[in-house]
mmCIF file of C-alpha atoms in Angstrom:
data_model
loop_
_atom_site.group_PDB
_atom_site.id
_atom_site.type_symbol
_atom_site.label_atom_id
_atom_site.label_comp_id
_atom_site.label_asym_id
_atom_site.label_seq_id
_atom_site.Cartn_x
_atom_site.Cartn_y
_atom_site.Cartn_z
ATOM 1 C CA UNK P 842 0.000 0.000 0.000
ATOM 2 C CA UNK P 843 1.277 3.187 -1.015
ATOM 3 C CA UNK P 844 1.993 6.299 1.593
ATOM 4 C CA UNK P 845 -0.343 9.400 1.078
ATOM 5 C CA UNK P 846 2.064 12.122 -0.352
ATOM 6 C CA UNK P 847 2.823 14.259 1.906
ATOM 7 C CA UNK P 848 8.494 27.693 -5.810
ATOM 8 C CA UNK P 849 11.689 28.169 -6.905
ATOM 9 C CA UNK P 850 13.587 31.089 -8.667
ATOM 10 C CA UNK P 851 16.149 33.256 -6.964
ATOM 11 C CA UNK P 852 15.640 37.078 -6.120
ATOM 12 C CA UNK P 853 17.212 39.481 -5.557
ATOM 13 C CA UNK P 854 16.757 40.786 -1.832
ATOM 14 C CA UNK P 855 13.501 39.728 -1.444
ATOM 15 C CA UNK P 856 11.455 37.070 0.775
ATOM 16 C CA UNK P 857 12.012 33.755 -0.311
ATOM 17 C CA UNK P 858 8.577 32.881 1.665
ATOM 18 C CA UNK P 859 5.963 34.470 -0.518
ATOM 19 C CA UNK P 860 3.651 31.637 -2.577
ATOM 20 C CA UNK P 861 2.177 34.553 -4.810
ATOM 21 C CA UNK P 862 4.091 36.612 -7.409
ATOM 22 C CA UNK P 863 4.549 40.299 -5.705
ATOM 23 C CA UNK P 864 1.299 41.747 -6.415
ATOM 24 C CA UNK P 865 0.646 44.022 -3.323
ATOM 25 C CA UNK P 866 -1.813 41.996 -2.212
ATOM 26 C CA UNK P 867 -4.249 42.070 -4.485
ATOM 27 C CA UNK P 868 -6.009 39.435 -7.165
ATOM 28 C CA UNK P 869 -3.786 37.031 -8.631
ATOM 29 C CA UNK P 870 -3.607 33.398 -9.153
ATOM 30 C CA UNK P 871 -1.305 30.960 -7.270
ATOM 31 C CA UNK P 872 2.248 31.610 -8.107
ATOM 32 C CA UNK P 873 4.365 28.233 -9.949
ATOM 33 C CA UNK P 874 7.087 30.536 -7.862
ATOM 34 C CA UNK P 875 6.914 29.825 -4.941
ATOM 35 C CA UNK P 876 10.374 30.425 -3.783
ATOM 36 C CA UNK P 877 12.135 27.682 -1.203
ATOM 37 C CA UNK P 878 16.038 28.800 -1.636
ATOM 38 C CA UNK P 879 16.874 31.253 1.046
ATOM 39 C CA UNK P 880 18.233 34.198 -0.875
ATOM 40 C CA UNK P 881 21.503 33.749 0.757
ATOM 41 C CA UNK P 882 22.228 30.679 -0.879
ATOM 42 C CA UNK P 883 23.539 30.113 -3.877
ATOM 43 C CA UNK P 884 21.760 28.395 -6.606
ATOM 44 C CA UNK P 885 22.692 25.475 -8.283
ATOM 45 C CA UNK P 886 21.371 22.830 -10.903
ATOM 46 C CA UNK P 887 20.899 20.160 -7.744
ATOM 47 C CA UNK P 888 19.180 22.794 -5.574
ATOM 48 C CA UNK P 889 17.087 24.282 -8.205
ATOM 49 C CA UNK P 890 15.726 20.765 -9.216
ATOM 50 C CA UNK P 891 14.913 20.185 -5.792
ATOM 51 C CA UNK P 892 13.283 23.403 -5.744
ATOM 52 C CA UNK P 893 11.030 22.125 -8.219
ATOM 53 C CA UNK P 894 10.490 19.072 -6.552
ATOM 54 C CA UNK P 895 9.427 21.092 -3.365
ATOM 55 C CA UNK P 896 7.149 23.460 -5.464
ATOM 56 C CA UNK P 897 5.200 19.848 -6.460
ATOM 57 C CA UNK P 898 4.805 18.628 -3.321
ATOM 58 C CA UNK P 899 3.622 21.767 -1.830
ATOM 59 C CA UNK P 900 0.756 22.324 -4.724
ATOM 60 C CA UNK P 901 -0.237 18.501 -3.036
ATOM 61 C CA UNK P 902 -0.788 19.939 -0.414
ATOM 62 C CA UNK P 903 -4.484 20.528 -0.753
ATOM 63 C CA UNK P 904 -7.114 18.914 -2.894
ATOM 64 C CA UNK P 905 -6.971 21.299 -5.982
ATOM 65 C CA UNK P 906 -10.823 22.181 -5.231
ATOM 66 C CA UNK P 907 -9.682 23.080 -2.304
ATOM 67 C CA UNK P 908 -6.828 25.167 -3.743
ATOM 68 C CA UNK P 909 -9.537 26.709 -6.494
ATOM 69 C CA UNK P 910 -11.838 27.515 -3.452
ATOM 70 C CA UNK P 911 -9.521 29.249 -1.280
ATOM 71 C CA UNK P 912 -8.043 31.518 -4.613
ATOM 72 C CA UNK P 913 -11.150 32.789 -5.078
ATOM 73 C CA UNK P 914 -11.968 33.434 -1.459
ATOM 74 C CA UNK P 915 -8.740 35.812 -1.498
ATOM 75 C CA UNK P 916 -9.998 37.336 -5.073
ATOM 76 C CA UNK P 917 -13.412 38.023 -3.893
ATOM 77 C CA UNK P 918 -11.453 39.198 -0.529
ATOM 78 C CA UNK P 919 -8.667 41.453 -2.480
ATOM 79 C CA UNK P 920 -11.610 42.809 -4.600
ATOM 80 C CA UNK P 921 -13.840 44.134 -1.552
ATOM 81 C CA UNK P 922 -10.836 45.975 0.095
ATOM 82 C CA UNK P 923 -10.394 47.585 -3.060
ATOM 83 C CA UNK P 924 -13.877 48.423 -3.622
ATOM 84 C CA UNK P 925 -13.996 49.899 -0.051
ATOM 85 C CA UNK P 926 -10.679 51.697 -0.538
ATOM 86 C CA UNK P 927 -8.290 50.025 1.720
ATOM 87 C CA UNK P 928 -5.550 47.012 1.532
ATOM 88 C CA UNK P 929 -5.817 43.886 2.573
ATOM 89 C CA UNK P 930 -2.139 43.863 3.472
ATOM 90 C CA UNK P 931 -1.224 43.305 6.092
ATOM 91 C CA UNK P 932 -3.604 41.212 8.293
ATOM 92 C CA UNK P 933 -5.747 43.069 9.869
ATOM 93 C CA UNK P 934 -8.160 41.897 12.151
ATOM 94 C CA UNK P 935 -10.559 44.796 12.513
ATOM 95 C CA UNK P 936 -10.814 45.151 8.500
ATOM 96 C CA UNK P 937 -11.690 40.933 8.219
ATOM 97 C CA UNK P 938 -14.590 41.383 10.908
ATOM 98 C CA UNK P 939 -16.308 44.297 8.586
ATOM 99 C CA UNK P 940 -16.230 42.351 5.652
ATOM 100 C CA UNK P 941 -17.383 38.991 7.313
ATOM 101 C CA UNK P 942 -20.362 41.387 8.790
ATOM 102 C CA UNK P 943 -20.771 42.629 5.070
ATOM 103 C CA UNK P 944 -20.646 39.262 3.282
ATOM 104 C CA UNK P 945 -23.718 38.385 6.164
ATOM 105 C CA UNK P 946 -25.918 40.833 6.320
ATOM 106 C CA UNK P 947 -26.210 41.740 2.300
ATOM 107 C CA UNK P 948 -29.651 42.368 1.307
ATOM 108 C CA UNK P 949 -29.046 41.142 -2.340
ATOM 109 C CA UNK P 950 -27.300 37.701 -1.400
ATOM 110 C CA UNK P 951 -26.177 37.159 1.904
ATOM 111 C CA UNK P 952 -24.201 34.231 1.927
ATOM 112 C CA UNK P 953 -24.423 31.152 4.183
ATOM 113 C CA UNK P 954 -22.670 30.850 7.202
ATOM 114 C CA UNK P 955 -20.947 27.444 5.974
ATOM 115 C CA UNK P 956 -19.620 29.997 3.012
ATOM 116 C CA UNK P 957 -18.749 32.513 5.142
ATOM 117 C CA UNK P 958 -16.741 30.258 7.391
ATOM 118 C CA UNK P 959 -14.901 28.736 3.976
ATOM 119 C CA UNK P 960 -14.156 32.912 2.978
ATOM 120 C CA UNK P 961 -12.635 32.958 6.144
ATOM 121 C CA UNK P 962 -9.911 29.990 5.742
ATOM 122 C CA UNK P 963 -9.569 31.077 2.401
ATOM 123 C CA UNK P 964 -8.332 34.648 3.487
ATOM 124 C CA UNK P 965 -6.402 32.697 6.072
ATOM 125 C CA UNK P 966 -4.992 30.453 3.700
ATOM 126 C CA UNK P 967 -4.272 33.634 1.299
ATOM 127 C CA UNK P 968 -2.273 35.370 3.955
ATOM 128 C CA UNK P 969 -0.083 32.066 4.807
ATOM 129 C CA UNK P 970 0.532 32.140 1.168
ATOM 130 C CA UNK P 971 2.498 35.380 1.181
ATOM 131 C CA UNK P 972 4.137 34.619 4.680
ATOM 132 C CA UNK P 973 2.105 35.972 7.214
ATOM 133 C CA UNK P 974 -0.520 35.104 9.983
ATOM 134 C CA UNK P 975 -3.720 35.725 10.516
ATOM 135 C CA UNK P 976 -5.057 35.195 14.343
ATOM 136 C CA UNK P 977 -8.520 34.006 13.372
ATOM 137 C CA UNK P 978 -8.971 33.724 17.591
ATOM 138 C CA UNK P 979 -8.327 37.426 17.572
ATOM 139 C CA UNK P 980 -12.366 38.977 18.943
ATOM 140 C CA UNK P 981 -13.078 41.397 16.388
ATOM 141 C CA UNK P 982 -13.170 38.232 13.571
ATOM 142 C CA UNK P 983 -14.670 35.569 16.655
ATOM 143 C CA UNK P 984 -16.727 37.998 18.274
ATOM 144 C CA UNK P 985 -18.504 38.874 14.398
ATOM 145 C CA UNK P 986 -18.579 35.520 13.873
ATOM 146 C CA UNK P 987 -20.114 34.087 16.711
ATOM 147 C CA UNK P 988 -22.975 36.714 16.121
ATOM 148 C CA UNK P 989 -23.802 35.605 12.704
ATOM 149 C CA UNK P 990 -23.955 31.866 13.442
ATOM 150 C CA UNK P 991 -26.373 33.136 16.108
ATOM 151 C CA UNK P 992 -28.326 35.175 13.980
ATOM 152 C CA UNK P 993 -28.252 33.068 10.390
ATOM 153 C CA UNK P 994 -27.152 29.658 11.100
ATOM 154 C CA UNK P 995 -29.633 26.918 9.605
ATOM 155 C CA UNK P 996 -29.797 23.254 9.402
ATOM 156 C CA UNK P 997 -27.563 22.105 6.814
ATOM 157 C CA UNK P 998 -29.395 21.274 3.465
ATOM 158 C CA UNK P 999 -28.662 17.853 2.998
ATOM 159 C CA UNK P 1000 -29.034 15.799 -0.398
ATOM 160 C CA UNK P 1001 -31.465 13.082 -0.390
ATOM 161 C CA UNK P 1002 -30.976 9.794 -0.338
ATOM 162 C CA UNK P 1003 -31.012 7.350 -3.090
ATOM 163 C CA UNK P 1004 -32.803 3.873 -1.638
ATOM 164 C CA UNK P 1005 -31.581 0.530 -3.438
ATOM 165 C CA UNK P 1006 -34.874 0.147 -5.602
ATOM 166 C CA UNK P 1007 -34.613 3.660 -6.544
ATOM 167 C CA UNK P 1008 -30.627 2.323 -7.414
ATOM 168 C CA UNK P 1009 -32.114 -0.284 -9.657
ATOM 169 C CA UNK P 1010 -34.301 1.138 -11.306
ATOM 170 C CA UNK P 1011 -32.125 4.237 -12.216
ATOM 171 C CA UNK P 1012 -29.834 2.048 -13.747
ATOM 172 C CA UNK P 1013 -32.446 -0.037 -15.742
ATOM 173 C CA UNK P 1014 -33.224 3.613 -17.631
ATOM 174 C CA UNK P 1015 -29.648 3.238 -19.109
ATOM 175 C CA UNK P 1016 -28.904 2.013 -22.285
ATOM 176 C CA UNK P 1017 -26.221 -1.175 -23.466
ATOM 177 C CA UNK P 1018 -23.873 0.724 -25.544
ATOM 178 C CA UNK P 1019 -20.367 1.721 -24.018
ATOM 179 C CA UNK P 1020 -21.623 4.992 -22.576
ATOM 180 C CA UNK P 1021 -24.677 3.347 -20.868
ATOM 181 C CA UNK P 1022 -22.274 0.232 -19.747
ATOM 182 C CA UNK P 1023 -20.129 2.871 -18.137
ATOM 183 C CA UNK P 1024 -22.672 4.741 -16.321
ATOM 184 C CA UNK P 1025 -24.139 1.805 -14.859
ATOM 185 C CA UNK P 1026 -20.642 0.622 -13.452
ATOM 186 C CA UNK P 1027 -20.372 4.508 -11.951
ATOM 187 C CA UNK P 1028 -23.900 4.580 -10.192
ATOM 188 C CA UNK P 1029 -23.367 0.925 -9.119
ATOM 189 C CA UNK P 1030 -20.391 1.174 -7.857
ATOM 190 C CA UNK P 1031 -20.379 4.728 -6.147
ATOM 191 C CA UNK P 1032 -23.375 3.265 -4.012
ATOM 192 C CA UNK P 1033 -21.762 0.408 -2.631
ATOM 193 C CA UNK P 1034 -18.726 2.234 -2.043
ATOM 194 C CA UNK P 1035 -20.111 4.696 -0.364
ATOM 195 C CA UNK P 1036 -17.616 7.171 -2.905
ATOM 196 C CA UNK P 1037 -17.921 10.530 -3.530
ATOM 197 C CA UNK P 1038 -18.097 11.454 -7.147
ATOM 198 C CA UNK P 1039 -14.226 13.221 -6.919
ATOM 199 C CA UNK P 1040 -13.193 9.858 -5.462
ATOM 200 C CA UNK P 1041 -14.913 7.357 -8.753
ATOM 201 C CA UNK P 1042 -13.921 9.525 -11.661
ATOM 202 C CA UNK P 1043 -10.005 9.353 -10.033
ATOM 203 C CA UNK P 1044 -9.384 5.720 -10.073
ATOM 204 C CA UNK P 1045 -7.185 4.618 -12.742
ATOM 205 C CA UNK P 1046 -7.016 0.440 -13.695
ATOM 206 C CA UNK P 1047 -3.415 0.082 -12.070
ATOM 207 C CA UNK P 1048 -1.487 1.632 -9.540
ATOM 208 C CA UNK P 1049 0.764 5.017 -10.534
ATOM 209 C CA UNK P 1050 -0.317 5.043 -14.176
ATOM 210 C CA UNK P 1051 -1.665 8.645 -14.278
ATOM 211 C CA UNK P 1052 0.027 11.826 -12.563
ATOM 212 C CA UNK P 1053 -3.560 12.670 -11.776
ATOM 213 C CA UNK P 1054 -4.233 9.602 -10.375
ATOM 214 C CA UNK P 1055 -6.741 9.274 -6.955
ATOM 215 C CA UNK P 1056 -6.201 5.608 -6.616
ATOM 216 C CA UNK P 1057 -6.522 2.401 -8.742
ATOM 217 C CA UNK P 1058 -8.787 -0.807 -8.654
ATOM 218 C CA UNK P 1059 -7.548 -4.662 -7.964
ATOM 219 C CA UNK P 1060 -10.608 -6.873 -9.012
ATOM 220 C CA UNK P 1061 -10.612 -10.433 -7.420
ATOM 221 C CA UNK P 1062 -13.202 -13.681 -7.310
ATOM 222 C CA UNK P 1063 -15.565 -12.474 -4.668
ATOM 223 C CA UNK P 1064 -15.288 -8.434 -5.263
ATOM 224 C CA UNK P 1065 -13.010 -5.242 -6.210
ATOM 225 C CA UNK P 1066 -10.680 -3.569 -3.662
ATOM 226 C CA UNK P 1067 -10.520 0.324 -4.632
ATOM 227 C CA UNK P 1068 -7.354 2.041 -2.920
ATOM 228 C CA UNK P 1069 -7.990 5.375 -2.588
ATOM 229 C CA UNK P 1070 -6.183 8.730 -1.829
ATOM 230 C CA UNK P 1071 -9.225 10.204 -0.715
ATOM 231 C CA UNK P 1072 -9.603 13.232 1.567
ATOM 232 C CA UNK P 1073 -8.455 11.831 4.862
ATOM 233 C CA UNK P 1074 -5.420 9.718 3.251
ATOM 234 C CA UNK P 1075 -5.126 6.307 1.766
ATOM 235 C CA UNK P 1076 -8.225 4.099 2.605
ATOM 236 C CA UNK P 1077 -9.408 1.344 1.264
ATOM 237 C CA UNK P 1078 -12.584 0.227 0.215
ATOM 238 C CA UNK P 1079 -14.055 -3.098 -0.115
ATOM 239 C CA UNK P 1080 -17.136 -3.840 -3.051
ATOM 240 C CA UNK P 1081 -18.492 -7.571 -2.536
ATOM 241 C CA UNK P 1082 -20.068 -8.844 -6.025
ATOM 242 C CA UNK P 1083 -23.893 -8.407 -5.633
ATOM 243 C CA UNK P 1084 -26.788 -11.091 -5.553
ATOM 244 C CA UNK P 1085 -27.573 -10.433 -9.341
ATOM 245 C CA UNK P 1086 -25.012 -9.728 -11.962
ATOM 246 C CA UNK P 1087 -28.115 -6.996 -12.698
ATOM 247 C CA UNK P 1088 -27.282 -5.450 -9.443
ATOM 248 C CA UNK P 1089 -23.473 -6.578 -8.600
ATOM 249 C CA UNK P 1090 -21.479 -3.159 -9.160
ATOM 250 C CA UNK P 1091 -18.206 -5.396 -9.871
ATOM 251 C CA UNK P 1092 -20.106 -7.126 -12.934
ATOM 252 C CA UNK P 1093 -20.849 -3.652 -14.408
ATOM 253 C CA UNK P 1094 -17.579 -2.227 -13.934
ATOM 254 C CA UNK P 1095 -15.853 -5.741 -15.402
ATOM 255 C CA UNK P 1096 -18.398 -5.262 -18.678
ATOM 256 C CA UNK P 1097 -17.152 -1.292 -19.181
ATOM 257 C CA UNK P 1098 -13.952 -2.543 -18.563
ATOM 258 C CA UNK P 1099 -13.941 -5.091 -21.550
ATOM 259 C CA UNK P 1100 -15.984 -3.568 -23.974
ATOM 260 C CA UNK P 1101 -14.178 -0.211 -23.647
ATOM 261 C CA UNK P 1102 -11.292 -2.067 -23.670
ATOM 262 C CA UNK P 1103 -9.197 -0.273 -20.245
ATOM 263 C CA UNK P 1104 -6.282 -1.438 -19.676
ATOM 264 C CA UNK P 1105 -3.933 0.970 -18.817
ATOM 265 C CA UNK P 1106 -4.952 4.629 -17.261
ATOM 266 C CA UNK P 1107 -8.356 5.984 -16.448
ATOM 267 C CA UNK P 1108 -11.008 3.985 -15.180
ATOM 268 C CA UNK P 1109 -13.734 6.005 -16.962
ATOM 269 C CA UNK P 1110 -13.349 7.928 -19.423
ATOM 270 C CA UNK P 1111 -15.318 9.739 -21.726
ATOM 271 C CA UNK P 1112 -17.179 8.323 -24.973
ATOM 272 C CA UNK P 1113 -17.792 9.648 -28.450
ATOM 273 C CA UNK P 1114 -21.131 11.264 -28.977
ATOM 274 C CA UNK P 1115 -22.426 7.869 -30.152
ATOM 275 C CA UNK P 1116 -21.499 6.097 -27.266
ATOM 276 C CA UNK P 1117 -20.092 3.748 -29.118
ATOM 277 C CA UNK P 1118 -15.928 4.539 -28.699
ATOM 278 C CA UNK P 1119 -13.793 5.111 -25.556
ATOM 279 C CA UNK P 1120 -11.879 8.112 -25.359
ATOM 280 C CA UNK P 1121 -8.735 8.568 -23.580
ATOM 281 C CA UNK P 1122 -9.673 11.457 -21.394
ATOM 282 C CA UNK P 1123 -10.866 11.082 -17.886
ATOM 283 C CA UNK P 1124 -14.328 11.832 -16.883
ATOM 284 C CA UNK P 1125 -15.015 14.741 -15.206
ATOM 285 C CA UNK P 1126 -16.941 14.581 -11.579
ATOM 286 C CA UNK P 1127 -20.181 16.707 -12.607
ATOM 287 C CA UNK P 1128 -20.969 13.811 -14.830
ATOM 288 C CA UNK P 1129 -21.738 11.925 -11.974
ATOM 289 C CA UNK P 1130 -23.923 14.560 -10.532
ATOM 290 C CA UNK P 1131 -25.459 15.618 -13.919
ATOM 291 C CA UNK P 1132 -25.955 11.330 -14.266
ATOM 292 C CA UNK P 1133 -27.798 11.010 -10.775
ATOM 293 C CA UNK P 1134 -29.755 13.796 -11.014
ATOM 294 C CA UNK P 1135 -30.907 12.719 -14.987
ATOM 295 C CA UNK P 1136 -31.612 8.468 -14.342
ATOM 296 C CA UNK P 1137 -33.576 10.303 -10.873
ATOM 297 C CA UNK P 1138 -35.888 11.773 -13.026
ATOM 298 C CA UNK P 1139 -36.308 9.001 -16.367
ATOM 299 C CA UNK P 1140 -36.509 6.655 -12.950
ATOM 300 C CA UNK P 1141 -39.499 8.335 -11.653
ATOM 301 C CA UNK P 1142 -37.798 8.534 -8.335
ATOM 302 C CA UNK P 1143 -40.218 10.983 -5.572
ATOM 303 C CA UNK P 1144 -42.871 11.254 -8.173
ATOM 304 C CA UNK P 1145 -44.777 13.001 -5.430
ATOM 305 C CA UNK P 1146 -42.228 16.467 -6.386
ATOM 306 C CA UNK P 1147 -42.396 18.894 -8.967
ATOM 307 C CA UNK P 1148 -39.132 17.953 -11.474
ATOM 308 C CA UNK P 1149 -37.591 21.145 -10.244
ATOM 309 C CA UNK P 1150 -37.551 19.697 -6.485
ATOM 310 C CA UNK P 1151 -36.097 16.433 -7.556
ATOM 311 C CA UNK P 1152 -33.180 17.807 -9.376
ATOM 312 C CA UNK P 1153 -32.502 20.036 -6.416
ATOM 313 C CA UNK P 1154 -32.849 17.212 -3.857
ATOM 314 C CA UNK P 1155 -30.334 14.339 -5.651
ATOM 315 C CA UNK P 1156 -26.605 14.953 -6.802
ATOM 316 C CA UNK P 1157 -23.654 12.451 -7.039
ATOM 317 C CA UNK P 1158 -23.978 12.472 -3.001
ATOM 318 C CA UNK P 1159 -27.070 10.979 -3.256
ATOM 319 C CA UNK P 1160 -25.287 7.426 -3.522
ATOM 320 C CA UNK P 1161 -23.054 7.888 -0.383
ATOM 321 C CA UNK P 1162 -26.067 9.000 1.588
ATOM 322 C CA UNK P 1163 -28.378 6.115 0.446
ATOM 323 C CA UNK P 1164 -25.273 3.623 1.293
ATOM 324 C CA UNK P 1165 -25.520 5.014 4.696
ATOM 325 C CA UNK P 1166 -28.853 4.870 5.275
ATOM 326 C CA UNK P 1167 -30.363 1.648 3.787
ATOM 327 C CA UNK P 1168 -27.296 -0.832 4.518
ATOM 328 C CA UNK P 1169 -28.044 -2.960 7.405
ATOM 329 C CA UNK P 1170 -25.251 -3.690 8.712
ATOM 330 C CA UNK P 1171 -23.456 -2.581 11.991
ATOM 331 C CA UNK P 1172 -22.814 1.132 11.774
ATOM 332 C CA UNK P 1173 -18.909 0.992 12.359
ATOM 333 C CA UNK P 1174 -18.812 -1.152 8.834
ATOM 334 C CA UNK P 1175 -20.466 1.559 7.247
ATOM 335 C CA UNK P 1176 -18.433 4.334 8.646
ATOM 336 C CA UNK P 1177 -15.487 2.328 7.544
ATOM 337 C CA UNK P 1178 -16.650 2.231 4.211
ATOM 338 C CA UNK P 1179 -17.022 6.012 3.818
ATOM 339 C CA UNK P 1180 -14.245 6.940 5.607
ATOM 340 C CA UNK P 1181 -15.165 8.882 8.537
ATOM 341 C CA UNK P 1182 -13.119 9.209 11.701
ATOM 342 C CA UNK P 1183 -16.077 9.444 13.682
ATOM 343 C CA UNK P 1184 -19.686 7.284 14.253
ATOM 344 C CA UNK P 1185 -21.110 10.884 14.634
ATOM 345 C CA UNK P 1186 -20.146 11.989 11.030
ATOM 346 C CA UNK P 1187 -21.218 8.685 9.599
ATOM 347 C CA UNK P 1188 -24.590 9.199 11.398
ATOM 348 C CA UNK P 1189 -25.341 12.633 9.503
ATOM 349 C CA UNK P 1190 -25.278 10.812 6.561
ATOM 350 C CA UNK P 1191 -28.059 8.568 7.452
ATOM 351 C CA UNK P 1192 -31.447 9.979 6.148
ATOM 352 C CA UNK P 1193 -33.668 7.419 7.521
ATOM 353 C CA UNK P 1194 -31.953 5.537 9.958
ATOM 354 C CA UNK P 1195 -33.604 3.761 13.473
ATOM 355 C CA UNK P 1196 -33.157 7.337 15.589
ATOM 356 C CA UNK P 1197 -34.723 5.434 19.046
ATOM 357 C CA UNK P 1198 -33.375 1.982 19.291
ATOM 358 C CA UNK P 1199 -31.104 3.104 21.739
ATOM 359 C CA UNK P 1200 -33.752 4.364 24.167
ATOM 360 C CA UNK P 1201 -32.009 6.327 26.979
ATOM 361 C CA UNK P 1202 -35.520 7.881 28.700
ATOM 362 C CA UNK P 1203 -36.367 4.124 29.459
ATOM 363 C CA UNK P 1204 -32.837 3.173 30.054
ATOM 364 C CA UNK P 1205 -32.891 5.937 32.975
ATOM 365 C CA UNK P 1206 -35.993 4.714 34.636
ATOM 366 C CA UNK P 1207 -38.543 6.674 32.845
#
């Protein structure tokens, strides 16, 4: 089993710290300069390589959503200072609580809490970026803050989820050519994995065969083992062939895998507007999200909603929520599946699980 993985150019009398290119602060994408030689030190073919190296490991660092997220946090961050006529250079504690109250309490879109919170590790992230330090514990950013998860904090809005007739018959909607065989091996499988849509379009057939690579599949007799660099680390994840080869999510993937002949690379890939020819380009995630929420409706799933509902209430995390709902199994299997370092986190997952058969007002004599 693999270990999870844990810029460079000299100048002259400058930081060697700074992530960004020097642009006072403002908007600008992530630097490929981020600068690891002290300036002191002399540079050299060796040290320069490494420097590269270093520059690679550090863009690992975060998930690249992650990376994409917190970039535009600082944009939209850079661009209100500006607006407002001030810098946001340096950190300044004061200046961060106005605009969190700002980004709250806006009469045309006030934004979420949960988004809110993200802007805020974003900015965070932004200043660590450039060498310095934010003290998000300093009061005028946790005193703000505090007051608008008072004020606007709501339930979180979570996706539906998908139950396993609802499964099959959103995958008897799709058709038998390769683009139909490869969406029923991604809805199949993502359910009894338990994966998130990021975490099925990564796998590749073998291990190391992609530099974008999430992970790779082994397939054996009695199932598939998917290895996965998922969000936590390395985890693995364990698919046991189904009672049906209609059903079995390691039948459907083996049929993709033949008829689009994968070998090498790419699990899934895209298809030619026929759907009848592999491509060699890896699927993007929103197909998963655009295919849940379109076999949902040719399904009939909750005919009781409006179309518009429906397509609001599934996405591609429909399948990890139904796997944590409907299997019945002990809960620590499932939160093994999904990866969760806590029962509690597993248990928000579950839509419509058994809430009282722990019953602790009879358990205390009640």
């Amino acid at each position: 089993m693999p270990k999870s993985p844990e810029n460079g150019s000299e100048t002259d009398e400058k930081s060697t710290s700074e992530a960004f290119p020097a642009d006072n602060g403002h908007e600008g994408g992530a630097s490929d300069h981020v600068v690891i030689l002290p300036c002191h030190v002399a540079g050299s073919g060796t040290l320069d390589r490494l420097a590269n190296t270093a520059r690679d490991y550090a863009k690992a660092s975060k998930a690249k959503n992650t990376q994409t997220a917190y970039l535009s946090d600082w944009k939209h961050f850079s661009r209100w200072c500006r607006i407002k006529g001030t810098d946001p250079l340096p950190p300044s504690p004061e200046l961060i609580g106005l605009y969190l109250a700002d980004m709250a309490s806006d009469r045309a879109k006030p934004l979420s809490v949960a988004t809110i919170e993200r802007r805020l590790a974003g900015i965070g992230w932004g200043y660590k970026q450039r060498g310095l330090t934010l003290d998000r514990s300093d009061r005028h950013i946790t005193a703000v803050l505090d007051g608008i998860r008072r004020q606007h904090a709501q339930p979180p809005k979570q996706k539906e989820a998908i139950m396993p007739e609802d499964v099959l018959a959103m995958v008897d909607t799709l058709g038998f050519d390769l683009r139909g065989l490869r969406d029923r091996a991604i809805v199949l499988l993502g359910y009894a994995g338990g994966l998130r849509r990021s975490e099925i379009v990564s796998v590749d057939r073998g291990q190391d065969e992609t530099d974008d690579s999430g992970g790779w599949v082994e397939i054996y007799d009695d199932g598939c083992l998917l290895y996965l660099n998922a969000k936590n680390g390395w985890r693995t994840v364990e698919i046991g062939r189904g009672s049906s080869d209609q059903s079995c999510p390691v039948h459907a993937l083996e049929k993709w895998l033949h008829f689009a002949r994968i070998e090498f690379g790419p699990v899934f890939v895209r298809t030619s507007r026929d759907g009848k020819r592999a491509l060699p380009s890896r699927l993007n995630d929103k197909h998963v999200a655009r295919l849940i929420k379109r076999t949902v409706l040719a399904a009939g799933v909750r005919p009781d909603l409006p179309e518009k509902d429906r397509l609001s209430l599934f996405s591609g995390h429909s399948l990890r929520s139904g796997l944590a709902s409907f299997a019945e199994v002990d809960e620590r299997y499932v939160q093994k599946q999904l990866g969760h370092a806590s029962a509690e986190m597993t248990r928000r997952y579950q839509r419509r699980r058994d809430r009282f058969r722990v019953n602790l007002t009879k358990a205390s004599g009640l």
